[in-house]
Tab-separated table of C-alpha atoms and ligand atoms in Angstrom:
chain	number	residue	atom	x	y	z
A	544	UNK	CA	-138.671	119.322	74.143
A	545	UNK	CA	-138.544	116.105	74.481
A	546	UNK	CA	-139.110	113.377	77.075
A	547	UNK	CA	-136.882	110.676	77.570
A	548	UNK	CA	-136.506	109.681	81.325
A	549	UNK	CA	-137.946	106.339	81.857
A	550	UNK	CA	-139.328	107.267	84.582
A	551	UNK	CA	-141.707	109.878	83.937
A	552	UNK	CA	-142.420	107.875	80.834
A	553	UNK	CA	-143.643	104.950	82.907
A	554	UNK	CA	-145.646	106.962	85.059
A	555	UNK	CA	-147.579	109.001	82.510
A	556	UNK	CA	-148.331	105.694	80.783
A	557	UNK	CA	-150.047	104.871	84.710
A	558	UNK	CA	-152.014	107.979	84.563
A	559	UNK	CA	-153.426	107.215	81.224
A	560	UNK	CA	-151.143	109.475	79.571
A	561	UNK	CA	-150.528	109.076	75.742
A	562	UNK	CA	-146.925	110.306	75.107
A	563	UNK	CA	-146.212	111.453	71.377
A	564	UNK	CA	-142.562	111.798	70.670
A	565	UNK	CA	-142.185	115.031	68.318
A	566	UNK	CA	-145.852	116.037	67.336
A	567	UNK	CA	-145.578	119.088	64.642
A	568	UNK	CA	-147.622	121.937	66.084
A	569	UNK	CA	-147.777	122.367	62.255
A	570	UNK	CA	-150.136	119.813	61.826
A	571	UNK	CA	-152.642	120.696	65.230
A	572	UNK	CA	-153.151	124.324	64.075
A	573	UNK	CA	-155.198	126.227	61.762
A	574	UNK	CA	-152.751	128.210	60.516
A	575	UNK	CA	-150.309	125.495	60.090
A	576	UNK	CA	-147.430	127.128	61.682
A	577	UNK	CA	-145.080	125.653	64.367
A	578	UNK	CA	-142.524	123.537	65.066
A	579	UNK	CA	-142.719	120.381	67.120
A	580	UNK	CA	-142.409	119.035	70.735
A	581	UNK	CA	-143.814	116.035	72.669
A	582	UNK	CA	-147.461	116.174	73.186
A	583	UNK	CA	-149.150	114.441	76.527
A	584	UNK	CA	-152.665	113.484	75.609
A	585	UNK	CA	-154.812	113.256	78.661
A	586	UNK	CA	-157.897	110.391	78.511
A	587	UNK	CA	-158.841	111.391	82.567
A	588	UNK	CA	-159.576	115.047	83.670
A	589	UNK	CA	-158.865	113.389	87.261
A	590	UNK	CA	-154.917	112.583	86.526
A	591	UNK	CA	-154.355	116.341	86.029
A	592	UNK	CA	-152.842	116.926	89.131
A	593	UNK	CA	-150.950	114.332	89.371
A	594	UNK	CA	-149.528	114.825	86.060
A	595	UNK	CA	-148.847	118.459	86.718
A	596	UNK	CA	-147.175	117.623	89.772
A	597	UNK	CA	-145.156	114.893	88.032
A	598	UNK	CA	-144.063	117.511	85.188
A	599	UNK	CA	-143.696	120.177	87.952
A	600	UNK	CA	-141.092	117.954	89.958
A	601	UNK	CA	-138.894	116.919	86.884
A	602	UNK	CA	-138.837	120.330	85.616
A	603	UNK	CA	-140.706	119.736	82.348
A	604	UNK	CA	-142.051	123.170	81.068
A	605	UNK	CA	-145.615	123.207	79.570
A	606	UNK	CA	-148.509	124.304	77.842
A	607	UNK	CA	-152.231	123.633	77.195
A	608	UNK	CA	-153.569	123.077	73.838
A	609	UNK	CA	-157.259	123.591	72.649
A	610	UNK	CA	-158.505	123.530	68.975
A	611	UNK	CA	-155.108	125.598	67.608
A	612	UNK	CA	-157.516	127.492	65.647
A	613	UNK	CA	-156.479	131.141	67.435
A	614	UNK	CA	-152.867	130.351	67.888
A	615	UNK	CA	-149.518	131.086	66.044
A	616	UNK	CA	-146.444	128.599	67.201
A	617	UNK	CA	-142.737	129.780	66.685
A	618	UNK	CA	-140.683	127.669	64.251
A	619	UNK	CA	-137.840	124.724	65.475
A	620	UNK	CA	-138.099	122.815	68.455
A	621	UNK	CA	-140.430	123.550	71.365
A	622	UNK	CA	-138.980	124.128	75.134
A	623	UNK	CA	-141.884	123.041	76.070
A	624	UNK	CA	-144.162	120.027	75.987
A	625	UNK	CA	-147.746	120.680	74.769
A	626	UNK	CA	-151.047	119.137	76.753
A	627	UNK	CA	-153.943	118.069	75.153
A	628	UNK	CA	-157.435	116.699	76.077
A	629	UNK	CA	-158.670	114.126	74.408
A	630	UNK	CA	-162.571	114.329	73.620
A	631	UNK	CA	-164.531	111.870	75.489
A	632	UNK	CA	-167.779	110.001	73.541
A	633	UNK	CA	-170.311	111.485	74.000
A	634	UNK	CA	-168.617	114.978	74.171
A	635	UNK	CA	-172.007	116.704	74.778
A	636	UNK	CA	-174.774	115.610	76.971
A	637	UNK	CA	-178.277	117.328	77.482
A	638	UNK	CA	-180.186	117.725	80.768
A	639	UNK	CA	-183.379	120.127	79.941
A	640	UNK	CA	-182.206	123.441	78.708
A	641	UNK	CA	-178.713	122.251	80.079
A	642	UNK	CA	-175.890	121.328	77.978
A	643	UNK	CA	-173.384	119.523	79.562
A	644	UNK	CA	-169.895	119.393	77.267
A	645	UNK	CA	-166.149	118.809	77.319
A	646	UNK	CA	-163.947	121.266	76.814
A	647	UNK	CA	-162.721	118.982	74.332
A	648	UNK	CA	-166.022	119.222	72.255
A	649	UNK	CA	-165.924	120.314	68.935
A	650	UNK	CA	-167.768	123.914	69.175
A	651	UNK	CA	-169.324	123.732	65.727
A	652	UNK	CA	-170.695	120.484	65.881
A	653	UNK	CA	-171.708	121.163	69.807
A	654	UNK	CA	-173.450	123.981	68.659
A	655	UNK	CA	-175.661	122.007	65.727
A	656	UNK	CA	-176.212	119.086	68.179
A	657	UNK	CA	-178.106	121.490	70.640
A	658	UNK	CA	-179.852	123.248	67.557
A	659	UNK	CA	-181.087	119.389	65.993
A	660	UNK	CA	-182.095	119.233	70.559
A	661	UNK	CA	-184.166	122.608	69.848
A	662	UNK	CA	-181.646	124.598	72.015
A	663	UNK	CA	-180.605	127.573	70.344
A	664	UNK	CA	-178.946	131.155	71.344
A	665	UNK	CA	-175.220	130.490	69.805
A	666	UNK	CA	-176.093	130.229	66.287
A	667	UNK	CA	-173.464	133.592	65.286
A	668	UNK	CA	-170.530	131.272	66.723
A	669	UNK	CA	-171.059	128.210	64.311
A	670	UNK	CA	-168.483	129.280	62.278
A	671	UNK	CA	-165.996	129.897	64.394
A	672	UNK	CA	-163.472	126.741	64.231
A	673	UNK	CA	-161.411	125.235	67.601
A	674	UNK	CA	-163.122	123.314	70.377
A	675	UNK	CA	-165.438	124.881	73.315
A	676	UNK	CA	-162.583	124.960	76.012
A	677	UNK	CA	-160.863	127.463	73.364
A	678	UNK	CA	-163.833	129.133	72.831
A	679	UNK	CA	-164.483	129.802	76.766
A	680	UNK	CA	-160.978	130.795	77.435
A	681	UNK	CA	-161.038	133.269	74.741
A	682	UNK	CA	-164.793	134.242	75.267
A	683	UNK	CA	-165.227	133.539	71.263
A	684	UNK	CA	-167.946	135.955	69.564
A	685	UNK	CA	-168.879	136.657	66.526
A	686	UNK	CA	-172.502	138.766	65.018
A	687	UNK	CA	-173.485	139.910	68.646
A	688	UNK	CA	-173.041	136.992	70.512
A	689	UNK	CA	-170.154	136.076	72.909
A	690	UNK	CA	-169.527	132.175	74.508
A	691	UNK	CA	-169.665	133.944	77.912
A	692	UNK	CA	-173.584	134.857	78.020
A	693	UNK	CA	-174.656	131.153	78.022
A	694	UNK	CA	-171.854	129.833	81.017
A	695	UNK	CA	-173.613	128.438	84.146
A	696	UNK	CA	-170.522	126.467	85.545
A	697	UNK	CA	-167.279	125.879	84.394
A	698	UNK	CA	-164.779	122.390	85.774
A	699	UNK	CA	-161.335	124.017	85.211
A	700	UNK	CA	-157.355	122.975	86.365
A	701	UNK	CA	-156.299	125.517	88.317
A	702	UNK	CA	-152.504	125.514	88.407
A	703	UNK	CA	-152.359	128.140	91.334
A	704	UNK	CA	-153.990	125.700	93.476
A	705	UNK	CA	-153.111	122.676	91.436
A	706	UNK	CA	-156.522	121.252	91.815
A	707	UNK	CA	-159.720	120.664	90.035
A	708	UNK	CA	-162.445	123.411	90.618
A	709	UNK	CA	-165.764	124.510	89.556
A	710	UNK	CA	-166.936	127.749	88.825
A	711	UNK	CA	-170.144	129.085	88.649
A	712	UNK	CA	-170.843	131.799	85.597
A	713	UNK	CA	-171.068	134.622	88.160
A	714	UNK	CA	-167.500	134.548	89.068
A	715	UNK	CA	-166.405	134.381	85.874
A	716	UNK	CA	-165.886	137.856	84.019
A	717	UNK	CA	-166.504	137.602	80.170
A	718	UNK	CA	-165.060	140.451	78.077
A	719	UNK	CA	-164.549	141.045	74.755
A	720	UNK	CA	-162.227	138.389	73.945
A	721	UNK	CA	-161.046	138.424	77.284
A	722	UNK	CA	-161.980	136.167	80.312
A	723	UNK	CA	-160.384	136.372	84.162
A	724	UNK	CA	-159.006	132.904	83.926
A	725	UNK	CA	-155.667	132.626	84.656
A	726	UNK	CA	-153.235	131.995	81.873
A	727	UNK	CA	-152.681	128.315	83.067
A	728	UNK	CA	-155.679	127.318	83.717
A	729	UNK	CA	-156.977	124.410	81.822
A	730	UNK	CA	-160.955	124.335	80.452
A	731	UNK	CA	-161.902	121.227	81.547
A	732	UNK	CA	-166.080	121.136	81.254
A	733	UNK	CA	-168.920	123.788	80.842
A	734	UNK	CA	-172.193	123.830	81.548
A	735	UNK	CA	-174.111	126.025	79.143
A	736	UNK	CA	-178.335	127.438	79.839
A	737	UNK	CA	-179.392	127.679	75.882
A	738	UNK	CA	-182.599	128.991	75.634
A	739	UNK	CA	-185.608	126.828	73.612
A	740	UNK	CA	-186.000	127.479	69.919
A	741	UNK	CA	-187.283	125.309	67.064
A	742	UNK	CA	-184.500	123.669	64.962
A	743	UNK	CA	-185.804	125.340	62.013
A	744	UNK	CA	-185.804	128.617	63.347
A	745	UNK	CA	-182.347	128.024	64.919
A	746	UNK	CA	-181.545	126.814	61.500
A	747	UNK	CA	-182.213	129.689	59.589
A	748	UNK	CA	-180.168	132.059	62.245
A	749	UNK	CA	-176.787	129.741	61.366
A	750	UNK	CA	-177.819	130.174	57.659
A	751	UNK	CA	-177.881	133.910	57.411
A	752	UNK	CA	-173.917	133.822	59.836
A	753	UNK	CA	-172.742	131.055	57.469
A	754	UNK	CA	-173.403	133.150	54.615
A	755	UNK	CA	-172.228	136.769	56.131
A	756	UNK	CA	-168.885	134.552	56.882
A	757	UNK	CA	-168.692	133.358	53.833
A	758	UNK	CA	-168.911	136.561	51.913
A	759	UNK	CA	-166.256	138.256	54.350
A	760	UNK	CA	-163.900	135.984	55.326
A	761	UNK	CA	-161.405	133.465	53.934
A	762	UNK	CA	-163.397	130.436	54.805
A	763	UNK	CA	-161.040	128.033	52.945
A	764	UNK	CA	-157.656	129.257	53.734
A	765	UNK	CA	-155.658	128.510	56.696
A	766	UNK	CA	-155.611	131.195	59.276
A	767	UNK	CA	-156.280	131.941	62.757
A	768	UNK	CA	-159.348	133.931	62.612
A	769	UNK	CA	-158.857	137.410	63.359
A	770	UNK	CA	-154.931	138.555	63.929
A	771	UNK	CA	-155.552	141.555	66.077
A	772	UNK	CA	-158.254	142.573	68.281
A	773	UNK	CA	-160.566	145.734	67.296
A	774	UNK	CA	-159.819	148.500	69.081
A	775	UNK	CA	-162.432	149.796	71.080
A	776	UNK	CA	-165.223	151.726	68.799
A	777	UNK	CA	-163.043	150.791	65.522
A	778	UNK	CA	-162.201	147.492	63.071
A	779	UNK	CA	-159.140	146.672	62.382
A	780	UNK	CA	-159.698	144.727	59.602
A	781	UNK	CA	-161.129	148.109	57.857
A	782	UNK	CA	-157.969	149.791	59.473
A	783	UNK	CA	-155.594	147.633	57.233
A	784	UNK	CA	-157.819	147.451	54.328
A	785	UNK	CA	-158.104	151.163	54.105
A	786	UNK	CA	-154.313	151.481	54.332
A	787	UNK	CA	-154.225	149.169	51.052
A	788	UNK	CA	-152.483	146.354	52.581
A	789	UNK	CA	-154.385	143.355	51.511
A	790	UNK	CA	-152.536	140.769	49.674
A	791	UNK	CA	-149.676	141.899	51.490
A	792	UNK	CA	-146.962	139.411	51.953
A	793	UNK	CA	-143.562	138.197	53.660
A	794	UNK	CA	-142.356	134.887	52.454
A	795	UNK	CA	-145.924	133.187	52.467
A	796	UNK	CA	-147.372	134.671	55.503
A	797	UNK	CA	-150.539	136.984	53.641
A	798	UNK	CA	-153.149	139.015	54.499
A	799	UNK	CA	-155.863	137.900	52.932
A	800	UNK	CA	-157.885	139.845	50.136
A	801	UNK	CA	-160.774	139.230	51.470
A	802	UNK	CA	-160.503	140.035	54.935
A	803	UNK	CA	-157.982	142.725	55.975
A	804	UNK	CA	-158.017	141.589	59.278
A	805	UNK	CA	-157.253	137.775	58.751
A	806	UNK	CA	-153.335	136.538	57.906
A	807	UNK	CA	-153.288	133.396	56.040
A	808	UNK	CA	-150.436	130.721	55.760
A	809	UNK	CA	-150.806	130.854	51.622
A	810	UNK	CA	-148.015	127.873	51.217
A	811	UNK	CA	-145.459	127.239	53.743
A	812	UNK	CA	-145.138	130.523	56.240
A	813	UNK	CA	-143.524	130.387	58.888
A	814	UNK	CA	-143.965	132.068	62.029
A	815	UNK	CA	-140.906	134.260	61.421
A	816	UNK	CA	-142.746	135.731	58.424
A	817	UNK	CA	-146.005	135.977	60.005
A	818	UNK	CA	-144.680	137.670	63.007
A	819	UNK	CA	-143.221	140.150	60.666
A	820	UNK	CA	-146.013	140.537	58.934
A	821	UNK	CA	-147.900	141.520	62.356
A	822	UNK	CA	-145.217	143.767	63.227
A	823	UNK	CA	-145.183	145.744	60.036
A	824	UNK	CA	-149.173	146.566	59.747
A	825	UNK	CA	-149.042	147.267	63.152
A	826	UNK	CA	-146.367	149.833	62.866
A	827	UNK	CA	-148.144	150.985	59.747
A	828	UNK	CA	-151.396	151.109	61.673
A	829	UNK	CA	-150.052	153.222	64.793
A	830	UNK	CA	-147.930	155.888	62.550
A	831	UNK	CA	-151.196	156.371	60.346
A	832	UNK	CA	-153.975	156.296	63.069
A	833	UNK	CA	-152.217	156.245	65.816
A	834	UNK	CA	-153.321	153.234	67.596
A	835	UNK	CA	-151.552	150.196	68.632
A	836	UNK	CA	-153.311	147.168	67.748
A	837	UNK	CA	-153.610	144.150	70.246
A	838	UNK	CA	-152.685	140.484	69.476
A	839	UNK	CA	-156.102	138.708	69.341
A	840	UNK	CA	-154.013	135.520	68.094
A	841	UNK	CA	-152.280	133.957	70.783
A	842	UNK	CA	-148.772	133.299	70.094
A	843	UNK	CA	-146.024	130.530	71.665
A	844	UNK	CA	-142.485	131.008	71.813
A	845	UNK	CA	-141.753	133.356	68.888
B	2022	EPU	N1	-164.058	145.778	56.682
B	2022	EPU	C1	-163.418	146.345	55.616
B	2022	EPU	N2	-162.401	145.660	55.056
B	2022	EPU	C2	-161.983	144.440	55.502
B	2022	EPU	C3	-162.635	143.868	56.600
B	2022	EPU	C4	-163.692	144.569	57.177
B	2022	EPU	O1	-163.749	147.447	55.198
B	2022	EPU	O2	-161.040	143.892	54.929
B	2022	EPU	C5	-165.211	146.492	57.278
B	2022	EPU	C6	-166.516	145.752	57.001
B	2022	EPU	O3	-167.061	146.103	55.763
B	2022	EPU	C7	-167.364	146.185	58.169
B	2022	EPU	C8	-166.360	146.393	59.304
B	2022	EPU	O4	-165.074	146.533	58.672
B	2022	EPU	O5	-167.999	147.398	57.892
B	2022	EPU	C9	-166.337	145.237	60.287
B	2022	EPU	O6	-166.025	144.036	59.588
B	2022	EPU	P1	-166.643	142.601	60.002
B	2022	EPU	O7	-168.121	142.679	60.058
B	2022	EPU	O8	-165.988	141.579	59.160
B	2022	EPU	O9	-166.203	142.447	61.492
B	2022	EPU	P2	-164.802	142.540	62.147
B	2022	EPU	O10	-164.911	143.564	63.222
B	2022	EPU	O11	-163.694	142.674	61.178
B	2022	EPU	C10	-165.434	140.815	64.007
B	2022	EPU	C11	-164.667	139.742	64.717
B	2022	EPU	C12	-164.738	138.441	63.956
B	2022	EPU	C13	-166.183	138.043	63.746
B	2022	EPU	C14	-166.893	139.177	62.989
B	2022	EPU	C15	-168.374	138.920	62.809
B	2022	EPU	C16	-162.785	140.675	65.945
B	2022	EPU	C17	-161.341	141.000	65.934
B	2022	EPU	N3	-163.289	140.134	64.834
B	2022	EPU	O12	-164.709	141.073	62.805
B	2022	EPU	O13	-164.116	137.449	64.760
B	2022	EPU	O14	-166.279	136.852	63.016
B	2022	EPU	O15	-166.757	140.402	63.745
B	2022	EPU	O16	-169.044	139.128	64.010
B	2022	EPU	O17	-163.467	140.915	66.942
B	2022	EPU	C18	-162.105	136.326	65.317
B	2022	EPU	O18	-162.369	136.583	66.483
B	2022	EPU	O19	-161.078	135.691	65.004
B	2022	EPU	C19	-163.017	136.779	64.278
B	2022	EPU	C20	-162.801	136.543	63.011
């Protein structure tokens, strides 16, 4: 989709705005699938509105981007344009046992800049790539831990009411995987309560998920994390594996040998192939135990 009426092209340059004409979704996702579309990056959480309202009233469809770390985009031109925050310095700022940080923030880094602050409690999610506002939607976990336990407030875009809100952590439901935000809402800030623990000690906890991750996933290749969601009580990574499907392929959409449960782009997939990738396993998965696996990538137009 693209965005050529002067008009709107003025004005977004007034709300501080940066219009890019054709950015491959390729190139802004870990799996490095997608085709391409204009992307609006925003420098102000406070021209939100008026930007949705400007896109609203000239019929320009669209979508919010996070990391692109959990997302698969379907090949050839977007009908939509893609929205994107961009991360403000400093990112994260610390007030006690308060961290106060854009969704924007990188989560890995946010993570070891509270540990190096002696504020600790997320050490399982260092690993886990994409930025914190991806990380909230999606309640991210990973070795017992979940994003969700550590929320005290969250600034969001709501697009029902097309304003700027805050939320405190109580109204917020954290699932696995699963939060009740709405679809199109857009993660704007969190506050996070970490609880006090020596860097070293911190330290050491990050060491021993670092090296779990290592061992069992496909650090180094590009995926999208996990491709389906565990069904309750079960893995589905074990699932697959115990079916023999790993190193599985169509075109170069794979599932990796390490990880059962992880797809990887080994070349140039696209999402065609990965899609049918995900709809094979999971056929082969329901006839053989009978249970349908959920998406836990999230996946645009395809
Ligand atoms: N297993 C196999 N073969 C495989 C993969 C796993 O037999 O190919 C077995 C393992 O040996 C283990 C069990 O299945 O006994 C569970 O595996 P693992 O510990 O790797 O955990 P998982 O359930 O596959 C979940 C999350 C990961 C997270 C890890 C670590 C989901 C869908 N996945 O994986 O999150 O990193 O636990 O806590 O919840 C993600 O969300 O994208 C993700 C990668």
């Amino acid at each position: 989709m693209r965005i050529r009426d002067p008009r709107i092209v003025t004005r977004l340059a007034e709300l501080d705005v940066e219009l890019l004409h054709g950015a491959a979704l390729a190139d802004l996702t870990s799996l490095g699938i997608g085709g391409s579309t204009d992307l609006l990056r925003i420098k102000k959480h406070e021209s939100l509105p008026d930007l949705l309202n400007l896109l609203q009233a000239n019929h320009v469809p669209h979508k919010f981007l996070g990391g692109g770390s959990n997302l698969l985009v379907g090949d050839g031109e977007l009908p939509c344009a893609v929205l994107q925050l961009v991360r403000p310095e400093p990112d994260v700022v610390l007030d006690g046992n308060f961290a106060h940080v854009d969704a924007a923030a990188d989560l890995g880094r946010m993570i070891t800049f509270c540990a190096k602050n002696d504020l600790g409690g997320m050490e399982g999610l260092i690993g886990v790539p994409g930025t914190v506002g991806g990380a909230l939607r999606m309640n991210a976990g990973a070795y017992g831990m979940q994003i969700g336990s550590y929320v005290r407030e969250v600034k969001l875009y709501r697009a029902a009411s097309r304003t700027i809100e805050v939320l405190r952590g109580d109204q917020i439901s954290f699932e696995y995987r699963h939060t009740s935000f709405a679809p199109d809402d857009m993660m704007l800030a969190v506050i996070l309560k970490l609880p006090s623990k020596p860097f070293k000690e911190i330290l050491q906890g990050i060491r021993i998920c670092n090296e779990k991750r290592r061992s069992s996933q496909p650090l180094g290749q590009k995926s999208a994390g996990c491709i389906f969601k565990n069904p309750p009580g079960a893995s589905a990574g074990r699932m697959i594996d115990e079916l023999g499907l790993k190193s599985l392929s169509v075109g170069d959409a794979q599932i990796s040998d390490r990880h059962a449960n992880f797809f990887v782009n080994a070349g140039h997939a696209t999402a065609k192939d990965m899609l049918m990738l995900v709809a094979d396993v999971r056929e082969r998965v329901q006839k053989s135990y009978g249970v349908s696996l959920e998406n836990e990538v999230v996946v645009w137009n395809a």
